[in-house]
mmCIF file of C-alpha atoms (C1' of nucleotides) and ligand atoms in Angstrom:
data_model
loop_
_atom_site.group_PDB
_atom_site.id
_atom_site.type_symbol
_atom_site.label_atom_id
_atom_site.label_comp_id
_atom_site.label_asym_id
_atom_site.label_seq_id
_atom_site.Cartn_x
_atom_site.Cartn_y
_atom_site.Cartn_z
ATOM 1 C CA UNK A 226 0.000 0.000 0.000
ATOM 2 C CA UNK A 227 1.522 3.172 -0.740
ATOM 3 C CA UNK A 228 -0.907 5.559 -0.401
ATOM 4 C CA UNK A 229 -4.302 4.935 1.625
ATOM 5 C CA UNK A 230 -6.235 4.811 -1.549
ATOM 6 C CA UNK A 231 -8.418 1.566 -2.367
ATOM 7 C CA UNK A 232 -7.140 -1.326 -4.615
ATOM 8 C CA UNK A 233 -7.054 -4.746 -4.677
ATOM 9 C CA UNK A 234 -6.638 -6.364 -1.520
ATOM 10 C CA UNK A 235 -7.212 -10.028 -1.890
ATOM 11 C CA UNK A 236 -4.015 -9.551 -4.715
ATOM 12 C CA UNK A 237 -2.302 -7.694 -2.135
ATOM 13 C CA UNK A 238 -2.901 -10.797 0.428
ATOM 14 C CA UNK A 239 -1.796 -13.053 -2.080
ATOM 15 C CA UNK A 240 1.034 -11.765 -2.884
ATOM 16 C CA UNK A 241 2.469 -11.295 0.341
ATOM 17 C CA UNK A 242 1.816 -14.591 1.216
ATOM 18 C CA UNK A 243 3.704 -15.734 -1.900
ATOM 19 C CA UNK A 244 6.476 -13.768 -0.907
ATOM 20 C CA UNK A 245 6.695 -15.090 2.441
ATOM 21 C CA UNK A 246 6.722 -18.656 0.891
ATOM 22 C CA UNK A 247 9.392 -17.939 -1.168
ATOM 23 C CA UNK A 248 11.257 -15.538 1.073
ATOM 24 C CA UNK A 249 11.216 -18.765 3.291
ATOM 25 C CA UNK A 250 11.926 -21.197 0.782
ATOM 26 C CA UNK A 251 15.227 -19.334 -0.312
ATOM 27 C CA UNK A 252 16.611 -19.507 2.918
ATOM 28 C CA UNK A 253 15.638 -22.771 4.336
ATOM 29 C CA UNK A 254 13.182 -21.216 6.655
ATOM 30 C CA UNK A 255 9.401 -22.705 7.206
ATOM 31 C CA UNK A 256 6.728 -20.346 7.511
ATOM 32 C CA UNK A 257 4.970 -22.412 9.820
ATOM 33 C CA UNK A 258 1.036 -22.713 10.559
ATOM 34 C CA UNK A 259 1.343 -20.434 13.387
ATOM 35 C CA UNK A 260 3.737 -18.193 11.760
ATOM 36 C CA UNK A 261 1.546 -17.768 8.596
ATOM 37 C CA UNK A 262 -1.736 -17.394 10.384
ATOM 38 C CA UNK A 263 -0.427 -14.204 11.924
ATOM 39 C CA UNK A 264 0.855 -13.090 9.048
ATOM 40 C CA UNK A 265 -2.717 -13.640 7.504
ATOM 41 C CA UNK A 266 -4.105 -11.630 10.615
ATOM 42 C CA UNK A 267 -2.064 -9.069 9.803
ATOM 43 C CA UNK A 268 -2.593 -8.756 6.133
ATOM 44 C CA UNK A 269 -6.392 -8.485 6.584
ATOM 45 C CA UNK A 270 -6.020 -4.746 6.686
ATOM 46 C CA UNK A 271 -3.425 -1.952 6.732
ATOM 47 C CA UNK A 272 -3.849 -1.553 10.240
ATOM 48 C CA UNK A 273 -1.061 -2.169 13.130
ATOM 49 C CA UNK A 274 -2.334 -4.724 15.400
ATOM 50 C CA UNK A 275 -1.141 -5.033 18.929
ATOM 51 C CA UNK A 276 0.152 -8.549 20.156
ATOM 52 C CA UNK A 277 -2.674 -8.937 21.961
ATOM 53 C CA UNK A 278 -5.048 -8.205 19.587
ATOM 54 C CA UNK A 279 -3.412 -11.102 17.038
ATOM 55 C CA UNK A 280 -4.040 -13.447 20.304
ATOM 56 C CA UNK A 281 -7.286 -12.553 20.517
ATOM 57 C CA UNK A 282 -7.986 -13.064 16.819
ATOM 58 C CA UNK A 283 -6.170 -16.834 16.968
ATOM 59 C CA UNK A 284 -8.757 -17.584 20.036
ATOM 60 C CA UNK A 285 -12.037 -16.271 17.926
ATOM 61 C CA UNK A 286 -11.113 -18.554 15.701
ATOM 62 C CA UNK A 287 -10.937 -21.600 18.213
ATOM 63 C CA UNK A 288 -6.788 -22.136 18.040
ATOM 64 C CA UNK A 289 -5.669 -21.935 22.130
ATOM 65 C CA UNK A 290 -3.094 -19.881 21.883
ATOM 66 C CA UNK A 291 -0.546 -18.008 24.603
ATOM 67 C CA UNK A 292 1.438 -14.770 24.178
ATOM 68 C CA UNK A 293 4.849 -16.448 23.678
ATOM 69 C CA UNK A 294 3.434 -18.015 20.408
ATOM 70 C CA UNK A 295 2.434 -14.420 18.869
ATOM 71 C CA UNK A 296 5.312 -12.844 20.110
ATOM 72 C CA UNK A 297 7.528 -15.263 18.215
ATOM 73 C CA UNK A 298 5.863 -15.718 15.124
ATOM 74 C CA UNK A 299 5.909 -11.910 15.026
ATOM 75 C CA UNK A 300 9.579 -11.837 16.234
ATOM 76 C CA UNK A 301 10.005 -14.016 13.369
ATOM 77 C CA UNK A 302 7.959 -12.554 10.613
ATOM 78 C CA UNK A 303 9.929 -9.176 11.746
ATOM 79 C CA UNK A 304 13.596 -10.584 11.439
ATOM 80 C CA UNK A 305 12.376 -11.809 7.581
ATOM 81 C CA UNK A 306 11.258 -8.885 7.053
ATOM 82 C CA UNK A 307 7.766 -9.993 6.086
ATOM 83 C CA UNK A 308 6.460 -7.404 9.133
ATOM 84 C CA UNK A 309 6.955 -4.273 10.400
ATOM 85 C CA UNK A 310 7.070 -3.283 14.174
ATOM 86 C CA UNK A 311 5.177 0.613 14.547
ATOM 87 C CA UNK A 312 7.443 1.864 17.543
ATOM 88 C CA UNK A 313 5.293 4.448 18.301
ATOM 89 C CA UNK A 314 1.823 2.431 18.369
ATOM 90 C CA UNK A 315 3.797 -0.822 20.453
ATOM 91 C CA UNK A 316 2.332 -2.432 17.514
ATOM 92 C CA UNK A 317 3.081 -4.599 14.213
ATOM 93 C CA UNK A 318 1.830 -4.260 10.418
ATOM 94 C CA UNK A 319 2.440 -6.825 7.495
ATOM 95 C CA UNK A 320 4.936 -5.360 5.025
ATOM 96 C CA UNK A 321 3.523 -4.140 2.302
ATOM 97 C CA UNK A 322 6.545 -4.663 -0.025
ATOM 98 C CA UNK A 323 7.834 -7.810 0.947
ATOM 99 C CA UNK A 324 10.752 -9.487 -0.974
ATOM 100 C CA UNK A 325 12.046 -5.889 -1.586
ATOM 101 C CA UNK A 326 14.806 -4.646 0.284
ATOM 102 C CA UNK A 327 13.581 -1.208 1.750
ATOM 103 C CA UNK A 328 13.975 0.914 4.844
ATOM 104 C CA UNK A 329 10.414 1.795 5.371
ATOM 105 C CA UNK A 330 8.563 4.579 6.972
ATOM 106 C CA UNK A 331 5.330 5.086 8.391
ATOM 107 C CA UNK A 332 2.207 7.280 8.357
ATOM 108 C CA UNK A 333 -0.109 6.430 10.735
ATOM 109 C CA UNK A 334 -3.360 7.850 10.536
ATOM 110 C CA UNK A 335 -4.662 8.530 14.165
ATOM 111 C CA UNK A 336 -8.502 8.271 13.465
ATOM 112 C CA UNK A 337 -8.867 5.302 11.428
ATOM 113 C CA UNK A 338 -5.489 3.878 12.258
ATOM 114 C CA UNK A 339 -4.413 3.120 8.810
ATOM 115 C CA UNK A 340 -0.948 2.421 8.083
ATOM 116 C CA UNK A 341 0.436 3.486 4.866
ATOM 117 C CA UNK A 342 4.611 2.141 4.414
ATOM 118 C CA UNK A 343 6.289 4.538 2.130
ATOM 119 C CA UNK A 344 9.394 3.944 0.669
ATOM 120 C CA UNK A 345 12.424 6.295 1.709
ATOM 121 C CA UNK A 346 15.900 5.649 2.367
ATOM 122 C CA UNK A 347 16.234 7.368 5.654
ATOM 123 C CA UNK A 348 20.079 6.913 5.789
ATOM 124 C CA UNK A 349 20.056 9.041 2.584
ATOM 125 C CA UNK A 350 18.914 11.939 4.403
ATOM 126 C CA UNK A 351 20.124 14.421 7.078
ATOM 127 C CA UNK A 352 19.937 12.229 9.856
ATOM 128 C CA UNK A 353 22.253 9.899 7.696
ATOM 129 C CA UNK A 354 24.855 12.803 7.083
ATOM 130 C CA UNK A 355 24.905 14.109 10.366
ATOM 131 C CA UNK A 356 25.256 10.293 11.678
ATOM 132 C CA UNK A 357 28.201 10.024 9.151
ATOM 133 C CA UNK A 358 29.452 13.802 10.674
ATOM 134 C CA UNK A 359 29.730 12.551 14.459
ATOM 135 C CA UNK A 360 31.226 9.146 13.351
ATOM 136 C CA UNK A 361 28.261 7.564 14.484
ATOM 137 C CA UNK A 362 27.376 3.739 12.905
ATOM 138 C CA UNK A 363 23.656 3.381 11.667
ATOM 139 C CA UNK A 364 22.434 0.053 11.717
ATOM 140 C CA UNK A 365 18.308 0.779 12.126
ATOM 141 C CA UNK A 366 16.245 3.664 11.803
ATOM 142 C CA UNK A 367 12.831 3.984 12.897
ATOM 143 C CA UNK A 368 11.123 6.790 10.662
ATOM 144 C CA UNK A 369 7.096 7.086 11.299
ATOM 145 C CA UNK A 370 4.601 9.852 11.309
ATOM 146 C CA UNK A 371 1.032 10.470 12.516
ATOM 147 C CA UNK A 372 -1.585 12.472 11.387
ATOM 148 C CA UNK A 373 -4.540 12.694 9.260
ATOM 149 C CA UNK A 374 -4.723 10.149 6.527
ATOM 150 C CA UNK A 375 -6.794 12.096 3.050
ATOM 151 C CA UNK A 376 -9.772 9.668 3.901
ATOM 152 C CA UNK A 377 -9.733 11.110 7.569
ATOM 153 C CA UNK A 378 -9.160 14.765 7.453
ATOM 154 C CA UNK A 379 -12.537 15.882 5.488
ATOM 155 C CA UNK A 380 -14.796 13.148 8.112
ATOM 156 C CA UNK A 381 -13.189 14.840 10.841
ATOM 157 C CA UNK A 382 -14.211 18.027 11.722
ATOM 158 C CA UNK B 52 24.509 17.903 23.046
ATOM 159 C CA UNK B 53 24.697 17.138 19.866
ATOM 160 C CA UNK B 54 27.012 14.472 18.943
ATOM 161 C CA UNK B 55 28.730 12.179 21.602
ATOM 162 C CA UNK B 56 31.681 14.330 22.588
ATOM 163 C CA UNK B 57 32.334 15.636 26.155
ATOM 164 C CA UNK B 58 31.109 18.954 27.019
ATOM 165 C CA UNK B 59 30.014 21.361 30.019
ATOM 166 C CA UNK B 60 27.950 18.733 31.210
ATOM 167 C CA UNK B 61 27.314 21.120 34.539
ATOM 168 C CA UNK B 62 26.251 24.232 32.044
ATOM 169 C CA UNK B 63 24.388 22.006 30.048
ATOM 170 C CA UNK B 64 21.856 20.982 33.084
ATOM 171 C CA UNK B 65 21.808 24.753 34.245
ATOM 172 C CA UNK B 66 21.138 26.350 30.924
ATOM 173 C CA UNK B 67 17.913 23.373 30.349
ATOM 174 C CA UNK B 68 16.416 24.043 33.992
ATOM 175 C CA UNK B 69 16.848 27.829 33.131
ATOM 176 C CA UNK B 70 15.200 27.363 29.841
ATOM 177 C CA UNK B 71 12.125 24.976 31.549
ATOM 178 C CA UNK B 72 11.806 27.948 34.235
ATOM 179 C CA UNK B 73 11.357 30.653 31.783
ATOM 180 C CA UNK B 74 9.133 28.331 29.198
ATOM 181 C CA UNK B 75 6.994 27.340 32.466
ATOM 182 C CA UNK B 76 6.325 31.340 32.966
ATOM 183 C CA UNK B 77 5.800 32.162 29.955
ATOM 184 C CA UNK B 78 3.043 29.968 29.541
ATOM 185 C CA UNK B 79 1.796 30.830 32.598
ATOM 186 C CA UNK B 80 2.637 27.012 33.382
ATOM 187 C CA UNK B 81 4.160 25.479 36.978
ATOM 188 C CA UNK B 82 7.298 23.859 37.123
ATOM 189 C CA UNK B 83 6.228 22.233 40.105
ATOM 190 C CA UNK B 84 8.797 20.261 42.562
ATOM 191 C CA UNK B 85 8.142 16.760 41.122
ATOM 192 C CA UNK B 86 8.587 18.054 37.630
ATOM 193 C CA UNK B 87 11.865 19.629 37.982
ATOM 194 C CA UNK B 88 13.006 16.833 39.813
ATOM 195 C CA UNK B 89 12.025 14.805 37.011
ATOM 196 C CA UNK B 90 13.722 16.951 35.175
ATOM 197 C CA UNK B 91 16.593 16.951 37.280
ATOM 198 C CA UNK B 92 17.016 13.059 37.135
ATOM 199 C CA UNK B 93 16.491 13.383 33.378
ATOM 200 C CA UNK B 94 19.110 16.071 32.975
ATOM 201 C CA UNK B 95 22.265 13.957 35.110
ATOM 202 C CA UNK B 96 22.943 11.637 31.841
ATOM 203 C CA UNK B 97 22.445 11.991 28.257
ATOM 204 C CA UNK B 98 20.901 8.640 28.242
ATOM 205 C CA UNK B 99 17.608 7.738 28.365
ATOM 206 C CA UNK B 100 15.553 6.769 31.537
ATOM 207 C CA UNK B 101 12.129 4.360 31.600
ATOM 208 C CA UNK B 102 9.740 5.913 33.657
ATOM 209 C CA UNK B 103 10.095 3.462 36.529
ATOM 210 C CA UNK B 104 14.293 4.335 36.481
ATOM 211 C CA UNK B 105 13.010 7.639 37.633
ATOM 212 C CA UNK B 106 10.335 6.432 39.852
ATOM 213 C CA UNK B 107 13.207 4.124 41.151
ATOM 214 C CA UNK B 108 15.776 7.390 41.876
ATOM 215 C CA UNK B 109 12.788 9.558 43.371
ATOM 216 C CA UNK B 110 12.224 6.762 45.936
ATOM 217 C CA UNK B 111 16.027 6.081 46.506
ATOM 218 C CA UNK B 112 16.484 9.489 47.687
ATOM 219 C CA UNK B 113 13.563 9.115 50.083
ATOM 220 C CA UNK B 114 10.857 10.639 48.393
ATOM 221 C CA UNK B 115 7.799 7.897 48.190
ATOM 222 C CA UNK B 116 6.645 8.639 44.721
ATOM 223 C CA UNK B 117 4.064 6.190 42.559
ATOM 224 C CA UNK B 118 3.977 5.354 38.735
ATOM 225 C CA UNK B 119 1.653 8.232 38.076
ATOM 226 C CA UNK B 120 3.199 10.827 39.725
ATOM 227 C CA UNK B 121 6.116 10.103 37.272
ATOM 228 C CA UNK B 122 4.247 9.488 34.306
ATOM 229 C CA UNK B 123 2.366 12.762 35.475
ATOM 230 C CA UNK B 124 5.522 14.886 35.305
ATOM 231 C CA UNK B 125 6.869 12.946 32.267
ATOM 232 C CA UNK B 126 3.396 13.903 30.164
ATOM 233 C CA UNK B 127 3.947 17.567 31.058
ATOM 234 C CA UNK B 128 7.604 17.776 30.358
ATOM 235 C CA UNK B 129 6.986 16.142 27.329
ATOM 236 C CA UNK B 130 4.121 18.112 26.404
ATOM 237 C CA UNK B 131 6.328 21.607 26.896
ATOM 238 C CA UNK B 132 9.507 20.306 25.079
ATOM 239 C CA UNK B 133 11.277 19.535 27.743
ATOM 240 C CA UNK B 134 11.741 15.781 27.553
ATOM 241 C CA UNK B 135 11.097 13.630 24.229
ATOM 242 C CA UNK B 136 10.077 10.462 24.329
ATOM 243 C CA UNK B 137 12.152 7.991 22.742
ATOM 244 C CA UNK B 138 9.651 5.195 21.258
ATOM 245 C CA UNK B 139 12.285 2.343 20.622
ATOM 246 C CA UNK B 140 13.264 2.446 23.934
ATOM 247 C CA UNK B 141 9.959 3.009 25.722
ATOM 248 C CA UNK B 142 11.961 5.897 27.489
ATOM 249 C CA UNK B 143 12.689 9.555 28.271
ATOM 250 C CA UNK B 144 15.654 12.235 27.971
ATOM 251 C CA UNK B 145 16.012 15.729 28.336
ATOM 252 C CA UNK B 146 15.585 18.030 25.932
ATOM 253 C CA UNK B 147 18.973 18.849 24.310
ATOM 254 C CA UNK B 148 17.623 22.439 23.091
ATOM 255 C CA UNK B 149 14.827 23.413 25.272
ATOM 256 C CA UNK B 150 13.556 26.816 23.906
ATOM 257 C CA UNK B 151 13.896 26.335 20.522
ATOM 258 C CA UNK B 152 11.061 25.196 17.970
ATOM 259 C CA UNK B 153 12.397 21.658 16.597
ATOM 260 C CA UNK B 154 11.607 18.159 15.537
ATOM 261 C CA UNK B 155 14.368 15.979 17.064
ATOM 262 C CA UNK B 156 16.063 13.093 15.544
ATOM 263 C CA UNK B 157 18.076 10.821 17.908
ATOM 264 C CA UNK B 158 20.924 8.727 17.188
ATOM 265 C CA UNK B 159 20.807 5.503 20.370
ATOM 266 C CA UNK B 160 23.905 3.955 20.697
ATOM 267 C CA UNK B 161 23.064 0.270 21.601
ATOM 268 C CA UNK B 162 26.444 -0.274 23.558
ATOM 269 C CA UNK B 163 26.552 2.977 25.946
ATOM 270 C CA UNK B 164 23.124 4.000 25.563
ATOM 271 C CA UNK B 165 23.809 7.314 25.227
ATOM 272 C CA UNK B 166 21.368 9.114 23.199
ATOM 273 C CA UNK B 167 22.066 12.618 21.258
ATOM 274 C CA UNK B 168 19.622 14.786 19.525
ATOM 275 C CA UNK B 169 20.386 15.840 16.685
ATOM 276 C CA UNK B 170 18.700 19.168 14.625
ATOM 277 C CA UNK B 171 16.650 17.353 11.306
ATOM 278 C CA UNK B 172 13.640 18.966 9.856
ATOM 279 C CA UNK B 173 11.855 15.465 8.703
ATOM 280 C CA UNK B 174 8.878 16.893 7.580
ATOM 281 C CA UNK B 175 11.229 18.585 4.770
ATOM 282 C CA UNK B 176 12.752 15.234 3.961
ATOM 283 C CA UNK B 177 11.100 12.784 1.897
ATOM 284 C CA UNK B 178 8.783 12.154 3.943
ATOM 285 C CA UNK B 179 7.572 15.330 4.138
ATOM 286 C CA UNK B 180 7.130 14.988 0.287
ATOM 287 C CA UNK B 181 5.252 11.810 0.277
ATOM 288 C CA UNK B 182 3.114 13.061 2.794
ATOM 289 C CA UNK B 183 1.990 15.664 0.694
ATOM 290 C CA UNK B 184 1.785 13.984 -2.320
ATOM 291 C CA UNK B 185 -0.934 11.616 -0.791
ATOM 292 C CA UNK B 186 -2.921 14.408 1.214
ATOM 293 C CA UNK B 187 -1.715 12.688 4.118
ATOM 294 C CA UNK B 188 -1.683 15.656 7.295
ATOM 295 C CA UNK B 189 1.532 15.511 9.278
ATOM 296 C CA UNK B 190 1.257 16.047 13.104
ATOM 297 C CA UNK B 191 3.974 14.575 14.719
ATOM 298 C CA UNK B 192 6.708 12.699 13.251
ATOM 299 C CA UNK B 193 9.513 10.111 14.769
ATOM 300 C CA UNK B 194 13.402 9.705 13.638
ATOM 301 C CA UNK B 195 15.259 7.563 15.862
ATOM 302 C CA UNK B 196 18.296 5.789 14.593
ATOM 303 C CA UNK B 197 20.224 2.985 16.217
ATOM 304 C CA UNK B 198 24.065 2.055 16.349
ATOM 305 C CA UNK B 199 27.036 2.769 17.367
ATOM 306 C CA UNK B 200 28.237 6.255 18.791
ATOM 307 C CA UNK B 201 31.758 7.182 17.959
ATOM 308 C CA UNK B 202 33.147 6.440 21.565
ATOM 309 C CA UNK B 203 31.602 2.513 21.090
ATOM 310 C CA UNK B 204 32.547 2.194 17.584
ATOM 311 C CA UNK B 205 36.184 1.190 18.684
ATOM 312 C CA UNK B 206 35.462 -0.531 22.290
ATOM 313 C CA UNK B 207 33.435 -3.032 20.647
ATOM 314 C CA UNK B 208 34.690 -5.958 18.766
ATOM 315 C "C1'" DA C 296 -10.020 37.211 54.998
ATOM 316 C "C1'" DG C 297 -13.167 33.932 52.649
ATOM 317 C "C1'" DG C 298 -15.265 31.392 48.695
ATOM 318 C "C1'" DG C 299 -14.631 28.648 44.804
ATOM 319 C "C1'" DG C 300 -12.729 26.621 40.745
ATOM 320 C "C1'" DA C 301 -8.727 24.676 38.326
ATOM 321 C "C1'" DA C 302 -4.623 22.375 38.568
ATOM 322 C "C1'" DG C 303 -1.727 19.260 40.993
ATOM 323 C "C1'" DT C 304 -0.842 15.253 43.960
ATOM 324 C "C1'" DG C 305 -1.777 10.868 46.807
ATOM 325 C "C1'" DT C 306 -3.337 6.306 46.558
ATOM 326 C "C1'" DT C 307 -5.094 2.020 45.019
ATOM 327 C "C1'" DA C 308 -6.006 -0.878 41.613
ATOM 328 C "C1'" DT C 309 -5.658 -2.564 37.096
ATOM 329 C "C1'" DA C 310 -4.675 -2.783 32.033
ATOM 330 C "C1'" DC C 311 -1.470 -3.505 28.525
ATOM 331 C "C1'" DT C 312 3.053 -5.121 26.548
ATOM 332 C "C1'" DA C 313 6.749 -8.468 26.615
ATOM 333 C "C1'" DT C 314 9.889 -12.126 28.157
ATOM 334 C "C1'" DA C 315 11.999 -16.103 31.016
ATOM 335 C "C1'" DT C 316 11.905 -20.840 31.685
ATOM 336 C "C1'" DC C 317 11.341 -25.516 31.049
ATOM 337 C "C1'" DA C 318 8.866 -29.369 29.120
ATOM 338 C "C1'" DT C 319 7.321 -31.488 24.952
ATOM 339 C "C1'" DC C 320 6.692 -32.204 20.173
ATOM 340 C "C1'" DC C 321 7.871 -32.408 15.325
ATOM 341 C "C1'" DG C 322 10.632 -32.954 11.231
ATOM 342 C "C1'" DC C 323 14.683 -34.030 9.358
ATOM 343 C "C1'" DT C 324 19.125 -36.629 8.868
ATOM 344 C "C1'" DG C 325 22.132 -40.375 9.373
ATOM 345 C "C1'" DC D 92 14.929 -45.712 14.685
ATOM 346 C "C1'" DA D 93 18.103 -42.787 17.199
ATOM 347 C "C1'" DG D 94 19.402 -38.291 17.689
ATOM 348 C "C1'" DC D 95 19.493 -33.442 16.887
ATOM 349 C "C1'" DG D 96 17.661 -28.752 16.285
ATOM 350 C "C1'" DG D 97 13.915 -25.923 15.604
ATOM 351 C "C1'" DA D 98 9.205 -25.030 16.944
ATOM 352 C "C1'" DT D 99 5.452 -25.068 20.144
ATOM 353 C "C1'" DG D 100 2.924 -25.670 24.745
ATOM 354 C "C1'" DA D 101 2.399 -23.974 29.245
ATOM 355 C "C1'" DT D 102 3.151 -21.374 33.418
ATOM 356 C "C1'" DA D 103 4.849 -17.637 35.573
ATOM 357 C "C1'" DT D 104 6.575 -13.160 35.849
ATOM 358 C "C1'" DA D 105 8.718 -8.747 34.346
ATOM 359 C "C1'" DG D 106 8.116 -4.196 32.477
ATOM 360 C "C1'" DT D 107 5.251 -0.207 30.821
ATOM 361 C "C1'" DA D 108 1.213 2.708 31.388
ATOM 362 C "C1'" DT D 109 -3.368 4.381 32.832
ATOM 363 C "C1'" DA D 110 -8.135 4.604 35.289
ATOM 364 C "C1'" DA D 111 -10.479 6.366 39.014
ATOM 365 C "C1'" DC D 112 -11.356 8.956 42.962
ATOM 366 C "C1'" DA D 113 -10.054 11.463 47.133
ATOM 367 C "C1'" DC D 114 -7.591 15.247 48.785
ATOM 368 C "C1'" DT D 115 -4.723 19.370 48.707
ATOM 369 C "C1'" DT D 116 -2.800 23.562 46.970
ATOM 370 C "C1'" DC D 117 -2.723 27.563 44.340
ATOM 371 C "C1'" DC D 118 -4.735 31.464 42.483
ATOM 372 C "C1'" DC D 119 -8.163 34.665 41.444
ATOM 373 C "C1'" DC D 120 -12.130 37.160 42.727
ATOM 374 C "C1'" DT D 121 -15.000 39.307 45.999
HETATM 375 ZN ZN1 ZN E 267 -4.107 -4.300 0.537
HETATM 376 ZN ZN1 ZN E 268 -7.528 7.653 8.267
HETATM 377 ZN ZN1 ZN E 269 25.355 17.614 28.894
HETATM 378 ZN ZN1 ZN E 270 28.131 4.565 22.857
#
DNA sequence: AGGGGAAGTGTTATACTATATCATCCGCTG
DNA sequence: CAGCGGATGATATAGTATAACACTTCCCCT
């Protein structure tokens, strides 16, 4: 999703998934049942989801399930890259470019909570030259913004 | 401070308790005992602090203090400029240039923990640009980078 | 001085987020 | 089928943050 405009979300689910097969499948990883089934949670909208929330969903749906399991399927889903951790919302949203590499940022839309992952190269920018300046070593960068999404800012008064 | 070198760590303190006093007037606002020892606590290390590390040095020099009276003074100081809140970290550290109108970046060295501020204007960055180019409404943005400070780089491994 | 409202604090309880630990299971390889 | 490593089950606990309500303090107005 790079915008929050409509478009074809079963595609979009399908193709993530088929990335995260593959992804897997190159490097000898399995994208378990528990594994993909949050990754499915997560793909069902652009949303961040808490931890909890993912729990919750796996119990609707009649799996017994205990934080330790969601926390490492999303720990794991994170590390391939497949997710995306939302620092500022203590919160995780399926990648919406998966298979690319990318340093993605956020913007976070505060009434609907829709997540839209643009792609920027933070290191490019100032905060990368004035890491370089001090001598400092980047190795992540957490770039996310909230506001009013287009959808959002005429509904709201 | 804004890269990892040493400086006058004493004038530094004074100069952002002078600056909190004179904001807190101006506004009309009251930098009330718990929040400038918040402040205080904040202001002793460039590093940042989880809300129960200060609740922890509050009661340690024998004031009995409770989570909210912390996360009390925390929202206010926050709220004024003169803390940020660093989201990867669930934590807190002083302002590095109370006073002045900015949108922080922070480089978080994951050896030392120090943290320094640095001066970015993300909402001019590419960000800013993408933003606009979907209609999305930017309110509040966050740039924190982690690494290795200068100091670190070489100590490590 | 006294009344009264707003802001601040005290206190208790609880919600939300995340991890440690150890036992067990499963899938693969030899 | 024995053995190994990764994955999951299960229980407990650590760490972060807020709700709710009582009480006090400050400040302004009379
Ligand atoms: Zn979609
Ligand atoms: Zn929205
Ligand atoms: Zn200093
Ligand atoms: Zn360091």
């Amino acid at each position: 999703m790079i915008d929050f405009a409509p478009h074809d979300h079963d595609g979009c689910i399908a193709s993530a998934l088929a990335a995260a097969e593959e992804g897997c499948a190159a490097r000898g990883l399995r994208l378990t049942d528990a594994r993909r089934r949050v990754l499915e949670i997560l793909l069902e909208s652009h949303r961040a989801l808490g931890a909890y929330d993912v729990l919750d969903r796996l119990r609707a749906e009649g799996r017994p399930a205990q934080p330790p399991l969601v926390y490492r399927a999303l720990d794991f889903l994170v590390a391939q890259g497949f997710v995306h951790r939302i620092e500022r919302l203590n919160a995780f949203v399926a990648c919406a470019r998966p298979g690319a590499e990318h340093a993605p940022a956020f913007l976070i839309c505060r009434a609907c909570e829709a997540v839209a992952e643009m792609p920027v190269a933070p290191e490019e920018g100032r905060l990368g030259s004035a890491a370089r300046a001090t001598g400092f070593a980047l190795e992540a960068t957490t770039l996310e913004a909230e506001g009013l999404c287009p959808n959002c800012r005429g509904a709201v008064a």
